[in-house]
mmCIF file of C-alpha atoms in Angstrom:
data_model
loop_
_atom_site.group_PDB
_atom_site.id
_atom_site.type_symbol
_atom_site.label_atom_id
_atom_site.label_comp_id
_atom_site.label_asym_id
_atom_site.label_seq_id
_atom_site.Cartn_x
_atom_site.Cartn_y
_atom_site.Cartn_z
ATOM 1 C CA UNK A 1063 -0.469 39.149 -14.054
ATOM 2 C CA UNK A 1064 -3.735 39.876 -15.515
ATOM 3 C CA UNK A 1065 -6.816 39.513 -12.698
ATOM 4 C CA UNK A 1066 -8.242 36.019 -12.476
ATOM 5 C CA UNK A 1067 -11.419 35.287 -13.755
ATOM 6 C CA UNK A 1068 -11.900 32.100 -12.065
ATOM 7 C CA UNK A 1069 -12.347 30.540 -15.249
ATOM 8 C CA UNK A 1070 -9.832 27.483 -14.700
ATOM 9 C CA UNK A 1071 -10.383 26.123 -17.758
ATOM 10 C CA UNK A 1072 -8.937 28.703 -20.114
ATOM 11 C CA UNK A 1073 -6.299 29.202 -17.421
ATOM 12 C CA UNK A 1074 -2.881 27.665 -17.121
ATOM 13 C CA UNK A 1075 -1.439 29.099 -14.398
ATOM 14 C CA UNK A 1076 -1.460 26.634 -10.507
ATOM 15 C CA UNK A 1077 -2.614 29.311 -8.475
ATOM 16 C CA UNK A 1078 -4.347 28.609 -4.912
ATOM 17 C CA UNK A 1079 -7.788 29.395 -6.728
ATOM 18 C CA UNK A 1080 -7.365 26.624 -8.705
ATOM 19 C CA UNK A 1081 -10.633 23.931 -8.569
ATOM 20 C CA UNK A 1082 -9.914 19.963 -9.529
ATOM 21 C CA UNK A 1083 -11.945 18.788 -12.780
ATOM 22 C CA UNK A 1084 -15.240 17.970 -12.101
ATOM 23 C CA UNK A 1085 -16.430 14.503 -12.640
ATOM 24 C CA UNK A 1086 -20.069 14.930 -12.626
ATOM 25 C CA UNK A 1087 -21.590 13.298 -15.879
ATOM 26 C CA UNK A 1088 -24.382 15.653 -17.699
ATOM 27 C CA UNK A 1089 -27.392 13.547 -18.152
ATOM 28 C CA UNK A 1090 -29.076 13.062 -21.516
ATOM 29 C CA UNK A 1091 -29.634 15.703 -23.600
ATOM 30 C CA UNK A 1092 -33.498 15.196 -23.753
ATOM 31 C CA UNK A 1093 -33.552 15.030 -19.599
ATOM 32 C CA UNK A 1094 -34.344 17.575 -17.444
ATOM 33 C CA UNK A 1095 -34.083 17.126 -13.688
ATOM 34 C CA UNK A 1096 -34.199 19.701 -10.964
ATOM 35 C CA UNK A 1097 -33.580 17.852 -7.569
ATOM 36 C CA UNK A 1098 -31.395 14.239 -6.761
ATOM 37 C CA UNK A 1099 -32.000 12.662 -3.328
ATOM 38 C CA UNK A 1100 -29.905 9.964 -2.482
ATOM 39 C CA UNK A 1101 -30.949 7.090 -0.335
ATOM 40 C CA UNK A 1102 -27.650 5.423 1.188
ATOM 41 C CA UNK A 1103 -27.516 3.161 3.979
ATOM 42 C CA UNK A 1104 -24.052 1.945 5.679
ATOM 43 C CA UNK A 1105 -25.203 -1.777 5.582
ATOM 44 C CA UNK A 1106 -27.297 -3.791 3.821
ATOM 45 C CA UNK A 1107 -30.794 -5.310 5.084
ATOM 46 C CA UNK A 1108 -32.612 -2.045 6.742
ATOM 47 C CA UNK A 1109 -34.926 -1.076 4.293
ATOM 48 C CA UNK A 1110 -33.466 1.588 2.043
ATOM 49 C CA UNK A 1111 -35.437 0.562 -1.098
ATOM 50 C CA UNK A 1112 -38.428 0.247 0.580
ATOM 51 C CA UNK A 1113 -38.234 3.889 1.913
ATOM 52 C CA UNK A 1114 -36.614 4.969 -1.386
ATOM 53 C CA UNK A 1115 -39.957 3.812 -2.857
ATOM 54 C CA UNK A 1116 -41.967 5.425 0.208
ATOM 55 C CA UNK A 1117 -40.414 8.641 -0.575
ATOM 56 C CA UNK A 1118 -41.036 8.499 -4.410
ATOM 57 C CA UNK A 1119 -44.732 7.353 -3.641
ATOM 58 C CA UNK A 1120 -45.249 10.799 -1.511
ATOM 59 C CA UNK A 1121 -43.328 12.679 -4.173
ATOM 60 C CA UNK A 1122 -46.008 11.557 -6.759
ATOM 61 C CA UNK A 1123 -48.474 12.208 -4.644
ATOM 62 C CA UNK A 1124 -48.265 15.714 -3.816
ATOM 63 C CA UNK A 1125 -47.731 16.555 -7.693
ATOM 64 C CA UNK A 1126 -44.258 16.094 -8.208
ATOM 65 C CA UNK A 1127 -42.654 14.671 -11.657
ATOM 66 C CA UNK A 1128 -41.278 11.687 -10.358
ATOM 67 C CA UNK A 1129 -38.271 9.292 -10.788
ATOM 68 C CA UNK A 1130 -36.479 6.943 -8.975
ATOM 69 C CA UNK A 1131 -32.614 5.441 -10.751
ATOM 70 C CA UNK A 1132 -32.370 2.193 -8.817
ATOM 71 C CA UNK A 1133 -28.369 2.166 -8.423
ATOM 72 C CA UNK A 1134 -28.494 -0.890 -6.230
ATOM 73 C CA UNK A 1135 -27.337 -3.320 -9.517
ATOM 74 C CA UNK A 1136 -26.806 -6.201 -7.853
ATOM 75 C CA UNK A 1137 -30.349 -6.421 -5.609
ATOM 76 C CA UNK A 1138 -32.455 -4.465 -7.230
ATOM 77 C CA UNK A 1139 -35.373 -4.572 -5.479
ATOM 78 C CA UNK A 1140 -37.394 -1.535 -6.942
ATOM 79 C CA UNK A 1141 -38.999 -3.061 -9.539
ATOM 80 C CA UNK A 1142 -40.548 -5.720 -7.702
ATOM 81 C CA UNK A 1143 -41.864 -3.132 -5.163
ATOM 82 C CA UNK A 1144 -43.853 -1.391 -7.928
ATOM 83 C CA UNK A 1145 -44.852 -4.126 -9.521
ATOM 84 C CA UNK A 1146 -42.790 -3.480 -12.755
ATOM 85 C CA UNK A 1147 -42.232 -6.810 -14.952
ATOM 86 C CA UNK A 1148 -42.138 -4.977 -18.304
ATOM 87 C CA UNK A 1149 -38.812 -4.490 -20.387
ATOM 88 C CA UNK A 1150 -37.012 -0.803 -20.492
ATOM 89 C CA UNK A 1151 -37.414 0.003 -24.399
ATOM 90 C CA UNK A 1152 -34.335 1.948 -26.209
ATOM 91 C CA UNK A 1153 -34.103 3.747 -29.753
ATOM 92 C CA UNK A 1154 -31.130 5.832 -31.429
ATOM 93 C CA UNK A 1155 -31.472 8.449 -29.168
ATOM 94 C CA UNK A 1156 -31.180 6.670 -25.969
ATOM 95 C CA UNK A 1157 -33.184 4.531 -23.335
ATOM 96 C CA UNK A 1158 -36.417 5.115 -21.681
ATOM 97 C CA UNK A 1159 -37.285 4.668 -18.041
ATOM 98 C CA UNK A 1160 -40.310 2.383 -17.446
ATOM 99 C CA UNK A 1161 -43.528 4.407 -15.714
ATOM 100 C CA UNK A 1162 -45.278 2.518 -12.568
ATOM 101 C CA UNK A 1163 -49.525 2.711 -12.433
ATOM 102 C CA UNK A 1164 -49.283 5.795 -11.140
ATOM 103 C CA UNK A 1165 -46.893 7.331 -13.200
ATOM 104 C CA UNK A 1166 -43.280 7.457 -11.482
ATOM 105 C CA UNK A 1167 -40.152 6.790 -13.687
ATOM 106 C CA UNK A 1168 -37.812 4.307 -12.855
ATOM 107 C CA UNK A 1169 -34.899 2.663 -14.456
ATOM 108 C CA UNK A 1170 -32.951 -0.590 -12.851
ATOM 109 C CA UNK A 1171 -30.894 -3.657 -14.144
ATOM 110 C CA UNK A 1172 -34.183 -5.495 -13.793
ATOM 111 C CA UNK A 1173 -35.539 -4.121 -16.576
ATOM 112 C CA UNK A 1174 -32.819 -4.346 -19.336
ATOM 113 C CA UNK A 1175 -32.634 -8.586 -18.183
ATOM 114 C CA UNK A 1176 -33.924 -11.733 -19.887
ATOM 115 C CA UNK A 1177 -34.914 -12.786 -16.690
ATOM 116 C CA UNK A 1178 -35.481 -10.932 -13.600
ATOM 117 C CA UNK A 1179 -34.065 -13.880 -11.693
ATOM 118 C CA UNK A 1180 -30.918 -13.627 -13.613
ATOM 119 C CA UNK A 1181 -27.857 -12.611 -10.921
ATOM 120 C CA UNK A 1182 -25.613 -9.854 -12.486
ATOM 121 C CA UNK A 1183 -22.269 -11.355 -11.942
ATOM 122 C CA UNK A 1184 -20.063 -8.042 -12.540
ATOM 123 C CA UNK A 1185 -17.196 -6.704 -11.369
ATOM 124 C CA UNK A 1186 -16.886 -3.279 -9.349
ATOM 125 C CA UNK A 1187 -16.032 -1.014 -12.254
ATOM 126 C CA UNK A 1188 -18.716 -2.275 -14.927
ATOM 127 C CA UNK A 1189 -21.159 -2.456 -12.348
ATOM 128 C CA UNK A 1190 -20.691 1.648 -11.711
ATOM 129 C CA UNK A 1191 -20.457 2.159 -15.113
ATOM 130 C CA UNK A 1192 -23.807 0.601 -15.601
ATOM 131 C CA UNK A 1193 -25.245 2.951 -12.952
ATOM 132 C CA UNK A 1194 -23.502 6.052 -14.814
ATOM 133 C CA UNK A 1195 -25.236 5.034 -18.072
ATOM 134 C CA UNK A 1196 -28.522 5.379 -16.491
ATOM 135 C CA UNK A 1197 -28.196 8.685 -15.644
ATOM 136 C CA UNK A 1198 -26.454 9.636 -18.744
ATOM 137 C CA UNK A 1199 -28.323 7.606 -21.626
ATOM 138 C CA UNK A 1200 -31.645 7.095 -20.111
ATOM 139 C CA UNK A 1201 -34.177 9.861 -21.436
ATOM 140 C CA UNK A 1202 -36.002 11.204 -17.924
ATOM 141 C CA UNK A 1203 -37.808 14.109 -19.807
ATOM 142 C CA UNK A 1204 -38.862 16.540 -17.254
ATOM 143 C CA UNK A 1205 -38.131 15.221 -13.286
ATOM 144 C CA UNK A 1206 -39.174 17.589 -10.271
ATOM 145 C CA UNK A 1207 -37.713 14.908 -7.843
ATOM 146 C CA UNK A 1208 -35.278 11.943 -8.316
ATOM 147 C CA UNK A 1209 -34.786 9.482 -5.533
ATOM 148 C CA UNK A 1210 -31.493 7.112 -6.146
ATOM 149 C CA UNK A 1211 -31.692 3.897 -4.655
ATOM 150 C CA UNK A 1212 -27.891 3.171 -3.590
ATOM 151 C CA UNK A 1213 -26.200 -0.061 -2.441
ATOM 152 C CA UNK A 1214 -25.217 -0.470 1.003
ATOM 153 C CA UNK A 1215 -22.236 0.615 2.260
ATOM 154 C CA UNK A 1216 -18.943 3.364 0.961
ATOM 155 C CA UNK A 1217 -17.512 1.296 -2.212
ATOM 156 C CA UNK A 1218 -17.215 1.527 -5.799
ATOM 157 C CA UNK A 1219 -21.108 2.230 -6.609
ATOM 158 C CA UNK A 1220 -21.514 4.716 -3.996
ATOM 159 C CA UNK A 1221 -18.454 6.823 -5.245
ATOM 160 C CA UNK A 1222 -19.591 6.647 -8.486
ATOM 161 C CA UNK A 1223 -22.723 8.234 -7.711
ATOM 162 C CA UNK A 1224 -21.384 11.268 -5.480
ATOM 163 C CA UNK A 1225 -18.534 11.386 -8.048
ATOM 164 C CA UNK A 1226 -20.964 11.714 -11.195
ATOM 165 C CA UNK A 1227 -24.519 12.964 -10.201
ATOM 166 C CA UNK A 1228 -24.991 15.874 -8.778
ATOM 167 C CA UNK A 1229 -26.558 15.255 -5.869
ATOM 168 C CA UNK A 1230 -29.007 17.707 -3.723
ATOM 169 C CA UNK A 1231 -28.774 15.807 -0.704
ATOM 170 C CA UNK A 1232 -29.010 11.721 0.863
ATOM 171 C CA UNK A 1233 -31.049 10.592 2.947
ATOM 172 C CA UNK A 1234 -29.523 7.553 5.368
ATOM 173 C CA UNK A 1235 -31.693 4.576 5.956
ATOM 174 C CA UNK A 1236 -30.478 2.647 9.662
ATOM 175 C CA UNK A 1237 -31.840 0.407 11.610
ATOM 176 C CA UNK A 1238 -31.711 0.465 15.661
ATOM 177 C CA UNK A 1239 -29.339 -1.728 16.660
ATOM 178 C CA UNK A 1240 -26.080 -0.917 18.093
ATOM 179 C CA UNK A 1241 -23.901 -0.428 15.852
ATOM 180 C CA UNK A 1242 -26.413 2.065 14.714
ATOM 181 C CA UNK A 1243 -23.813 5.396 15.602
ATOM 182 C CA UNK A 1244 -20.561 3.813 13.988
ATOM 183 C CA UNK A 1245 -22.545 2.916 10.712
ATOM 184 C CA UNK A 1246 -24.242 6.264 10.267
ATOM 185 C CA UNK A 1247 -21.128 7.990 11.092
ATOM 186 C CA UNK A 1248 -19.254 6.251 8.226
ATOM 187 C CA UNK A 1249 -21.937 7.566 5.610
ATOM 188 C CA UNK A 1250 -22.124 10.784 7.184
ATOM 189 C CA UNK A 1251 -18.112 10.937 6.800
ATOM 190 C CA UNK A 1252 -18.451 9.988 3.071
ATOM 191 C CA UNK A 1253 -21.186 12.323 2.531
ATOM 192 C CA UNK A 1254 -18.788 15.426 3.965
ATOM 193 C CA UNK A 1255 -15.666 14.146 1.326
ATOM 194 C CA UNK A 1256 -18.501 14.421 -1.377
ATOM 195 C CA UNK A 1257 -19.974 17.652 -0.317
ATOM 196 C CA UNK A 1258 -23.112 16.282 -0.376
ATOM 197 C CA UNK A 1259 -25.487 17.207 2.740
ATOM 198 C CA UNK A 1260 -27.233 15.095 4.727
ATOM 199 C CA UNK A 1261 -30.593 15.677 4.626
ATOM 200 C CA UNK A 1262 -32.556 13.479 7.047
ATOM 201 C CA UNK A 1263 -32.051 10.106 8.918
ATOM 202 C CA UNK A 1264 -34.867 7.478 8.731
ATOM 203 C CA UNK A 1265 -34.556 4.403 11.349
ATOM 204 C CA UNK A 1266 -36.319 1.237 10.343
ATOM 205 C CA UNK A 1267 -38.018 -1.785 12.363
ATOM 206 C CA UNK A 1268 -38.300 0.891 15.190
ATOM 207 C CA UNK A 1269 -40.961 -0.400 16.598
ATOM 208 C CA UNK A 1270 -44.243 -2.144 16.526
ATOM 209 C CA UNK A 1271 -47.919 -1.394 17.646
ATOM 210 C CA UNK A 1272 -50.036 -3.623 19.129
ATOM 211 C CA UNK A 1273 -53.646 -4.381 16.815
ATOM 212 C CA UNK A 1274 -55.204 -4.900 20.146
ATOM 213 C CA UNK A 1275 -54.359 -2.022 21.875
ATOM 214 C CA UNK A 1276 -52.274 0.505 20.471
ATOM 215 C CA UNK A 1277 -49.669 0.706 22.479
ATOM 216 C CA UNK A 1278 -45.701 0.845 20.200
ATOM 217 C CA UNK A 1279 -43.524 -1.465 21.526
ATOM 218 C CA UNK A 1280 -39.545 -1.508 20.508
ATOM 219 C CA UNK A 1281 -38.093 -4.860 20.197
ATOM 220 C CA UNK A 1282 -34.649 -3.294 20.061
ATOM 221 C CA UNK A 1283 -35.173 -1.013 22.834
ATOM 222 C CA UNK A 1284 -36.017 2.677 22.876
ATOM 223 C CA UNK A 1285 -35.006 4.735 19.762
ATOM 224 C CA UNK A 1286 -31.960 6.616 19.698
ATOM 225 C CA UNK A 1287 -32.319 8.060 16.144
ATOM 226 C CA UNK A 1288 -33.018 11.929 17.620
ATOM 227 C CA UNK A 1289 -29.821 11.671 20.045
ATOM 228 C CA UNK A 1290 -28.032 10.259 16.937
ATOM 229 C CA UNK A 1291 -29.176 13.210 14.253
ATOM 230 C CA UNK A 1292 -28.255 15.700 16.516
ATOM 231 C CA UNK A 1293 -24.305 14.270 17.221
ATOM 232 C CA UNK A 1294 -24.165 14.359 13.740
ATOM 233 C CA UNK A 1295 -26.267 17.753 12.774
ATOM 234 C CA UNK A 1296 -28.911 16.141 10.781
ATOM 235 C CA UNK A 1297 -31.713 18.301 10.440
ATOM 236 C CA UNK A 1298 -34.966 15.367 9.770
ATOM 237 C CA UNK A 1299 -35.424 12.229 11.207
ATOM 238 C CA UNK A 1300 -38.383 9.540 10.925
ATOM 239 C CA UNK A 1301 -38.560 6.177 12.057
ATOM 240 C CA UNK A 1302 -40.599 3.382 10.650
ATOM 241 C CA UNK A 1303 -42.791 0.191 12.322
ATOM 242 C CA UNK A 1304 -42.370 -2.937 11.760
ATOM 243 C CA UNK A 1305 -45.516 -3.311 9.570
ATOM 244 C CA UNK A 1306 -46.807 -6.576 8.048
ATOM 245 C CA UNK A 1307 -48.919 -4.307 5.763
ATOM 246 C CA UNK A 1308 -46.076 -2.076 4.756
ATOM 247 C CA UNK A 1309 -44.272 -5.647 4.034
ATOM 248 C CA UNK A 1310 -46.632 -7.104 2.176
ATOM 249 C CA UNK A 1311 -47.138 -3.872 -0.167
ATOM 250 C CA UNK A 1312 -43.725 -4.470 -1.054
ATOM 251 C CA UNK A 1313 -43.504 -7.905 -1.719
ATOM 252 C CA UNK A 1314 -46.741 -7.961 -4.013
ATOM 253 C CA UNK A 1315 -45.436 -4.879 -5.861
ATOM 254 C CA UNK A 1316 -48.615 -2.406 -4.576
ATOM 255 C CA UNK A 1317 -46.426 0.074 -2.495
ATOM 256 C CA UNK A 1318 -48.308 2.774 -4.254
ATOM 257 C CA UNK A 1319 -50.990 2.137 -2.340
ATOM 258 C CA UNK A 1320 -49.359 2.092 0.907
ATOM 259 C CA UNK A 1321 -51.437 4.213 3.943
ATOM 260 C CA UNK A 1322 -49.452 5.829 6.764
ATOM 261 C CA UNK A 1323 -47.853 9.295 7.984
ATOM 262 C CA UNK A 1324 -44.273 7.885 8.831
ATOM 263 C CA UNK A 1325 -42.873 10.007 6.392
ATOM 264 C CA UNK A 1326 -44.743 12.817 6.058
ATOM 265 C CA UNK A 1327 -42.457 15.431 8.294
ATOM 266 C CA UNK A 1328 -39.653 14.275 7.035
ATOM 267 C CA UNK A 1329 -40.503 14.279 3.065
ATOM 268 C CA UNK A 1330 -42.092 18.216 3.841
ATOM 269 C CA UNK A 1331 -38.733 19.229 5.120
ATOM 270 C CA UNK A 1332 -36.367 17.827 2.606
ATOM 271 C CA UNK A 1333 -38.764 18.387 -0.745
#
């Protein structure tokens, strides 16, 4: 037996050495992107676009190249939080992303429809395809950092993502409730069949602080988020106010110009 090369794919002998065919997709030819951070959250309704956006918005800040692949087909909400209403163009060669005021890339279903108010009435498998196309057709050009906006939970979208992107890391959006533990635990989980790490764990709505006097006050009791990253071994955590500012950014599609350090530890760890 000659000595194995580890080259499986010239290779026709089932030897223990033998690795499964990958399924990541290459992205367009014309693309170049160093770094993918996902943004997964275990159930919907705790903010993971808005911090996806948060995170792209320090990204671009401190000089990065900048995109952000908003996965989440059936709520997108990414456009609307930059305050994107113009179409995604496309030409022979392949799609390109639309760029927010300040210059970050993004791509979402909200921006190939007639209508941003139209629902997108698909089924699991065309929906993931859709979200494989826009890593594979749209033309990124040159991205430092890509955040991916992910729908909640461990289905067909999700899979298709770990499955076909090669992913740096995820970063798991919660809020404090609870069931907090069981729902971070099954993302974790899904994270460790992927072989994707986890990078940080951000906790939403953690509290709030009093205009009057300053003081943070936590409607859902005190925050468990450090006693939770450390069962689990994840390395950065950050936790974010309930913030009628921070809200209203979003809504009005100016969360570019958001002010506040939330983030900051967390985005110097994992970028």
């Amino acid at each position: 037996m000659s000595e194995c090369n580890h080259d499986c794919s010239n290779c026709s002998a089932n030897c223990g050495e033998r690795r499964a065919e990958s399924l990541l997709a290459k992205p367009h030819e014309l693309s170049q992107i160093k770094k993918v951070i996902g943004v997964v959250s275990g159930k919907g309704g705790v903010g993971k676009s808005s911090v996806t956006s948060l995170l792209a918005v320090l990204a671009n800040r401190a000089g990065y190249s900048t995109a952000v692949l908003d996965a989440d087909i059936t709520g997108p909400s990414i456009p609307k939080a930059f305050g994107i209403h113009e179409k995604a163009l496309a030409s022979e060669e392949g799609i390109y992303p639309v760029f927010s005021k300040t210059g970050i890339a993004t791509m979402s279903v909200n921006l190939l429809l007639e209508n941003e108010s139209d629902p997108v009435v698909w089924r699991g498998p065309v929906i993931a395809g859709c979200v494989k196309q826009f890593w594979t057709d749209v033309i990124w050009n040159k991205v430092d950092l890509m955040f991916i906006d992910m729908p909640p939970g461990t289905g067909d979208v999700p899979l298709t993502v770990f499955q076909s992107i090669p992913l740096d890391g995820i970063i798991i959006v919660t809020s404090p409730q609870e069931l907090v533990t069981m729902i971070v635990e099954k993302a974790v989980k899904m994270a460790k069949l992927m072989n994707v790490p986890v990078l940080g764990l951000v906790e939403n709505f953690s509290y709030f602080e009093c205009p009057d006097c300053g003081k943070k006050h936590y409607p859902y009791g005190e925050s468990s988020i450090e006693k939770t990253a450390e069962a689990f071994g994840i390395p950065a955590t950050a936790r974010l106010p309930i913030n009628r500012k921070l809200a209203a950014a979003c809504d009005e599609g100016m969360i570019e110009l958001f002010e506040g350090d939330w983030l900051d530890e967390l985005f110097s760890k994992i970028c």
